[in-house]
């Protein structure tokens, strides 16, 4: 994890690579819980028998589950000692799901602090994430996350 003293130090780190994070296993319980939370109970995610005969030979994580893991990984990538009063998820750019995450795979995140920009609302951070799957050449996903840091 990269520790920054304040937003100025973070701004100076624009372009730097952050991570990688620790590996985390995506097990069937996590997939089932996500299915329950979203109402997306498609067989490819939750029906082990049917998925075993499907295109991946097992169940796979929802793409949005893999994407939501950015919230889990982000605190492992960076922290700021002198925190702003509030940080807000401001959205995403350029999200691509490149490869499914099969059940019991381990994933981790590496990111680049792409842009740090002052706006009238606060400091807007763009972080370019690459979520990789252990033992695979292609990542699970790439995405630019936007965070607004308000003093």
PDB file of C-alpha atoms in Angstrom:
ATOM      1  CA  UNK A   1       0.000   0.000   0.000  1.00  0.00           C
ATOM      2  CA  UNK A   2       1.227   3.452  -0.850  1.00  0.00           C
ATOM      3  CA  UNK A   3       0.833   6.019   1.929  1.00  0.00           C
ATOM      4  CA  UNK A   4       0.633   9.690   0.984  1.00  0.00           C
ATOM      5  CA  UNK A   5       0.884  12.519   3.502  1.00  0.00           C
ATOM      6  CA  UNK A   6      -1.750  14.701   1.834  1.00  0.00           C
ATOM      7  CA  UNK A   7      -3.507  15.484  -1.422  1.00  0.00           C
ATOM      8  CA  UNK A   8      -0.516  17.499  -2.650  1.00  0.00           C
ATOM      9  CA  UNK A   9       1.758  14.470  -2.331  1.00  0.00           C
ATOM     10  CA  UNK A  10      -0.869  12.385  -4.065  1.00  0.00           C
ATOM     11  CA  UNK A  11      -1.069  14.902  -6.894  1.00  0.00           C
ATOM     12  CA  UNK A  12       2.711  14.719  -7.341  1.00  0.00           C
ATOM     13  CA  UNK A  13       2.420  10.938  -7.786  1.00  0.00           C
ATOM     14  CA  UNK A  14       0.283  11.214 -10.911  1.00  0.00           C
ATOM     15  CA  UNK A  15       1.315   8.499 -13.369  1.00  0.00           C
ATOM     16  CA  UNK A  16       2.707   6.142 -10.732  1.00  0.00           C
ATOM     17  CA  UNK A  17       1.743   2.485 -10.384  1.00  0.00           C
ATOM     18  CA  UNK A  18      -0.016   1.399  -7.199  1.00  0.00           C
ATOM     19  CA  UNK A  19      -0.107  -2.175  -5.986  1.00  0.00           C
ATOM     20  CA  UNK A  20      -0.485  -4.958  -6.575  1.00  0.00           C
ATOM     21  CA  UNK A  21      -2.962  -5.766  -3.830  1.00  0.00           C
ATOM     22  CA  UNK A  22      -3.184  -9.062  -2.005  1.00  0.00           C
ATOM     23  CA  UNK A  23      -4.866 -11.947  -3.807  1.00  0.00           C
ATOM     24  CA  UNK A  24      -8.498 -12.652  -2.883  1.00  0.00           C
ATOM     25  CA  UNK A  25     -10.412 -15.843  -3.668  1.00  0.00           C
ATOM     26  CA  UNK A  26     -13.786 -15.505  -5.351  1.00  0.00           C
ATOM     27  CA  UNK A  27     -15.694 -18.426  -3.871  1.00  0.00           C
ATOM     28  CA  UNK A  28     -19.225 -19.638  -4.520  1.00  0.00           C
ATOM     29  CA  UNK A  29     -20.547 -18.044  -1.322  1.00  0.00           C
ATOM     30  CA  UNK A  30     -19.413 -14.603  -2.532  1.00  0.00           C
ATOM     31  CA  UNK A  31     -20.979 -15.236  -5.949  1.00  0.00           C
ATOM     32  CA  UNK A  32     -24.264 -16.449  -4.410  1.00  0.00           C
ATOM     33  CA  UNK A  33     -24.395 -13.482  -2.031  1.00  0.00           C
ATOM     34  CA  UNK A  34     -23.870 -11.094  -4.943  1.00  0.00           C
ATOM     35  CA  UNK A  35     -26.622 -12.890  -6.892  1.00  0.00           C
ATOM     36  CA  UNK A  36     -28.982 -12.426  -3.943  1.00  0.00           C
ATOM     37  CA  UNK A  37     -28.033  -8.759  -3.541  1.00  0.00           C
ATOM     38  CA  UNK A  38     -28.615  -7.961  -7.221  1.00  0.00           C
ATOM     39  CA  UNK A  39     -31.350 -10.439  -8.130  1.00  0.00           C
ATOM     40  CA  UNK A  40     -29.134 -11.814 -10.921  1.00  0.00           C
ATOM     41  CA  UNK A  41     -29.534 -15.566 -10.479  1.00  0.00           C
ATOM     42  CA  UNK A  42     -28.485 -16.611 -13.976  1.00  0.00           C
ATOM     43  CA  UNK A  43     -27.451 -20.284 -14.029  1.00  0.00           C
ATOM     44  CA  UNK A  44     -23.877 -19.526 -15.177  1.00  0.00           C
ATOM     45  CA  UNK A  45     -23.314 -17.951 -11.754  1.00  0.00           C
ATOM     46  CA  UNK A  46     -25.224 -20.133  -9.297  1.00  0.00           C
ATOM     47  CA  UNK A  47     -26.115 -23.533 -10.776  1.00  0.00           C
ATOM     48  CA  UNK A  48     -23.005 -25.676 -10.321  1.00  0.00           C
ATOM     49  CA  UNK A  49     -24.369 -28.687 -12.203  1.00  0.00           C
ATOM     50  CA  UNK A  50     -25.596 -26.779 -15.235  1.00  0.00           C
ATOM     51  CA  UNK A  51     -22.479 -24.561 -15.272  1.00  0.00           C
ATOM     52  CA  UNK A  52     -20.237 -27.648 -15.209  1.00  0.00           C
ATOM     53  CA  UNK A  53     -21.652 -28.521 -18.639  1.00  0.00           C
ATOM     54  CA  UNK A  54     -21.476 -24.902 -19.806  1.00  0.00           C
ATOM     55  CA  UNK A  55     -18.795 -22.999 -21.693  1.00  0.00           C
ATOM     56  CA  UNK A  56     -16.481 -22.475 -18.679  1.00  0.00           C
ATOM     57  CA  UNK A  57     -16.888 -25.861 -16.977  1.00  0.00           C
ATOM     58  CA  UNK A  58     -17.887 -24.227 -13.700  1.00  0.00           C
ATOM     59  CA  UNK A  59     -19.719 -21.216 -12.298  1.00  0.00           C
ATOM     60  CA  UNK A  60     -18.325 -17.756 -12.924  1.00  0.00           C
ATOM     61  CA  UNK A  61     -18.477 -14.506 -11.011  1.00  0.00           C
ATOM     62  CA  UNK A  62     -20.774 -11.807 -12.289  1.00  0.00           C
ATOM     63  CA  UNK A  63     -18.875  -9.151 -14.241  1.00  0.00           C
ATOM     64  CA  UNK A  64     -20.303  -6.573 -11.881  1.00  0.00           C
ATOM     65  CA  UNK A  65     -19.098  -8.597  -8.898  1.00  0.00           C
ATOM     66  CA  UNK A  66     -15.577  -8.467 -10.314  1.00  0.00           C
ATOM     67  CA  UNK A  67     -15.990  -4.732 -10.909  1.00  0.00           C
ATOM     68  CA  UNK A  68     -17.351  -4.150  -7.398  1.00  0.00           C
ATOM     69  CA  UNK A  69     -14.144  -5.632  -5.998  1.00  0.00           C
ATOM     70  CA  UNK A  70     -12.475  -2.289  -6.838  1.00  0.00           C
ATOM     71  CA  UNK A  71     -14.072  -0.993  -3.633  1.00  0.00           C
ATOM     72  CA  UNK A  72     -12.375  -3.843  -1.749  1.00  0.00           C
ATOM     73  CA  UNK A  73      -9.013  -3.310  -3.439  1.00  0.00           C
ATOM     74  CA  UNK A  74      -8.788   0.496  -3.380  1.00  0.00           C
ATOM     75  CA  UNK A  75      -7.885   0.829   0.329  1.00  0.00           C
ATOM     76  CA  UNK A  76      -5.064  -1.659  -0.314  1.00  0.00           C
ATOM     77  CA  UNK A  77      -3.648   0.535  -3.065  1.00  0.00           C
ATOM     78  CA  UNK A  78      -3.370   3.894  -1.340  1.00  0.00           C
ATOM     79  CA  UNK A  79      -4.168   5.870   1.736  1.00  0.00           C
ATOM     80  CA  UNK A  80      -3.736   9.509   2.622  1.00  0.00           C
ATOM     81  CA  UNK A  81      -2.695  10.438   6.167  1.00  0.00           C
ATOM     82  CA  UNK A  82      -4.367  13.865   6.080  1.00  0.00           C
ATOM     83  CA  UNK A  83      -7.704  12.669   4.732  1.00  0.00           C
ATOM     84  CA  UNK A  84     -10.237  14.938   3.077  1.00  0.00           C
ATOM     85  CA  UNK A  85     -13.573  15.500   4.792  1.00  0.00           C
ATOM     86  CA  UNK A  86     -15.292  13.231   2.282  1.00  0.00           C
ATOM     87  CA  UNK A  87     -14.498  10.971  -0.664  1.00  0.00           C
ATOM     88  CA  UNK A  88     -17.218  10.123  -3.163  1.00  0.00           C
ATOM     89  CA  UNK A  89     -17.403   7.511  -5.905  1.00  0.00           C
ATOM     90  CA  UNK A  90     -17.750   9.728  -8.989  1.00  0.00           C
ATOM     91  CA  UNK A  91     -18.152   6.986 -11.583  1.00  0.00           C
ATOM     92  CA  UNK A  92     -16.265   4.840 -14.057  1.00  0.00           C
ATOM     93  CA  UNK A  93     -14.746   5.199 -17.513  1.00  0.00           C
ATOM     94  CA  UNK A  94     -13.604   2.598 -20.031  1.00  0.00           C
ATOM     95  CA  UNK A  95     -14.820  -0.517 -18.250  1.00  0.00           C
ATOM     96  CA  UNK A  96     -14.056  -3.737 -20.130  1.00  0.00           C
ATOM     97  CA  UNK A  97     -14.678  -7.307 -18.957  1.00  0.00           C
ATOM     98  CA  UNK A  98     -11.913  -9.233 -20.690  1.00  0.00           C
ATOM     99  CA  UNK A  99     -12.162 -12.683 -19.137  1.00  0.00           C
ATOM    100  CA  UNK A 100     -14.588 -14.375 -16.735  1.00  0.00           C
ATOM    101  CA  UNK A 101     -13.526 -15.127 -13.189  1.00  0.00           C
ATOM    102  CA  UNK A 102     -14.277 -18.791 -12.510  1.00  0.00           C
ATOM    103  CA  UNK A 103     -15.301 -19.873  -9.035  1.00  0.00           C
ATOM    104  CA  UNK A 104     -12.395 -20.252  -6.594  1.00  0.00           C
ATOM    105  CA  UNK A 105     -10.058 -18.186  -8.769  1.00  0.00           C
ATOM    106  CA  UNK A 106      -7.904 -15.619  -7.022  1.00  0.00           C
ATOM    107  CA  UNK A 107      -7.818 -12.044  -8.267  1.00  0.00           C
ATOM    108  CA  UNK A 108      -5.820  -8.933  -7.407  1.00  0.00           C
ATOM    109  CA  UNK A 109      -5.622  -5.340  -8.563  1.00  0.00           C
ATOM    110  CA  UNK A 110      -2.814  -3.181  -9.847  1.00  0.00           C
ATOM    111  CA  UNK A 111      -3.565   0.428 -10.688  1.00  0.00           C
ATOM    112  CA  UNK A 112      -2.074   3.573 -12.125  1.00  0.00           C
ATOM    113  CA  UNK A 113      -2.865   6.971 -10.666  1.00  0.00           C
ATOM    114  CA  UNK A 114      -3.775   8.324 -14.103  1.00  0.00           C
ATOM    115  CA  UNK A 115      -4.904  11.828 -13.277  1.00  0.00           C
ATOM    116  CA  UNK A 116      -5.330  14.101 -10.288  1.00  0.00           C
ATOM    117  CA  UNK A 117      -7.223  17.254 -11.187  1.00  0.00           C
ATOM    118  CA  UNK A 118      -8.579  20.152  -9.148  1.00  0.00           C
ATOM    119  CA  UNK A 119     -12.216  20.955  -9.924  1.00  0.00           C
ATOM    120  CA  UNK A 120     -14.683  23.420  -8.387  1.00  0.00           C
ATOM    121  CA  UNK A 121     -16.183  20.478  -6.431  1.00  0.00           C
ATOM    122  CA  UNK A 122     -12.882  19.071  -5.149  1.00  0.00           C
ATOM    123  CA  UNK A 123      -9.958  16.960  -6.312  1.00  0.00           C
ATOM    124  CA  UNK A 124     -10.911  14.407  -8.960  1.00  0.00           C
ATOM    125  CA  UNK A 125      -8.758  11.253  -9.043  1.00  0.00           C
ATOM    126  CA  UNK A 126      -8.768   8.931 -12.020  1.00  0.00           C
ATOM    127  CA  UNK A 127      -7.307   5.524 -11.198  1.00  0.00           C
ATOM    128  CA  UNK A 128      -6.783   2.971 -13.986  1.00  0.00           C
ATOM    129  CA  UNK A 129      -7.309  -0.527 -12.593  1.00  0.00           C
ATOM    130  CA  UNK A 130      -6.263  -3.885 -14.001  1.00  0.00           C
ATOM    131  CA  UNK A 131      -7.786  -6.817 -12.138  1.00  0.00           C
ATOM    132  CA  UNK A 132      -5.794  -9.932 -12.918  1.00  0.00           C
ATOM    133  CA  UNK A 133      -6.637 -13.587 -12.396  1.00  0.00           C
ATOM    134  CA  UNK A 134      -3.914 -15.720 -10.854  1.00  0.00           C
ATOM    135  CA  UNK A 135      -2.293 -17.930 -13.484  1.00  0.00           C
ATOM    136  CA  UNK A 136      -4.014 -16.244 -16.439  1.00  0.00           C
ATOM    137  CA  UNK A 137      -2.420 -14.032 -19.091  1.00  0.00           C
ATOM    138  CA  UNK A 138      -5.484 -11.891 -19.729  1.00  0.00           C
ATOM    139  CA  UNK A 139      -6.934  -9.783 -16.927  1.00  0.00           C
ATOM    140  CA  UNK A 140     -10.492 -10.158 -15.721  1.00  0.00           C
ATOM    141  CA  UNK A 141     -11.174  -6.489 -16.308  1.00  0.00           C
ATOM    142  CA  UNK A 142      -9.774  -3.044 -16.817  1.00  0.00           C
ATOM    143  CA  UNK A 143     -11.538   0.103 -15.642  1.00  0.00           C
ATOM    144  CA  UNK A 144     -10.893   3.741 -14.842  1.00  0.00           C
ATOM    145  CA  UNK A 145     -12.496   4.687 -11.529  1.00  0.00           C
ATOM    146  CA  UNK A 146     -13.190   8.287 -10.603  1.00  0.00           C
ATOM    147  CA  UNK A 147     -13.122   9.516  -7.031  1.00  0.00           C
ATOM    148  CA  UNK A 148     -13.957  13.000  -5.852  1.00  0.00           C
ATOM    149  CA  UNK A 149     -12.060  14.127  -2.774  1.00  0.00           C
ATOM    150  CA  UNK A 150     -13.755  17.033  -0.999  1.00  0.00           C
ATOM    151  CA  UNK A 151     -11.783  19.082   1.578  1.00  0.00           C
TER     152      UNK A 151
END
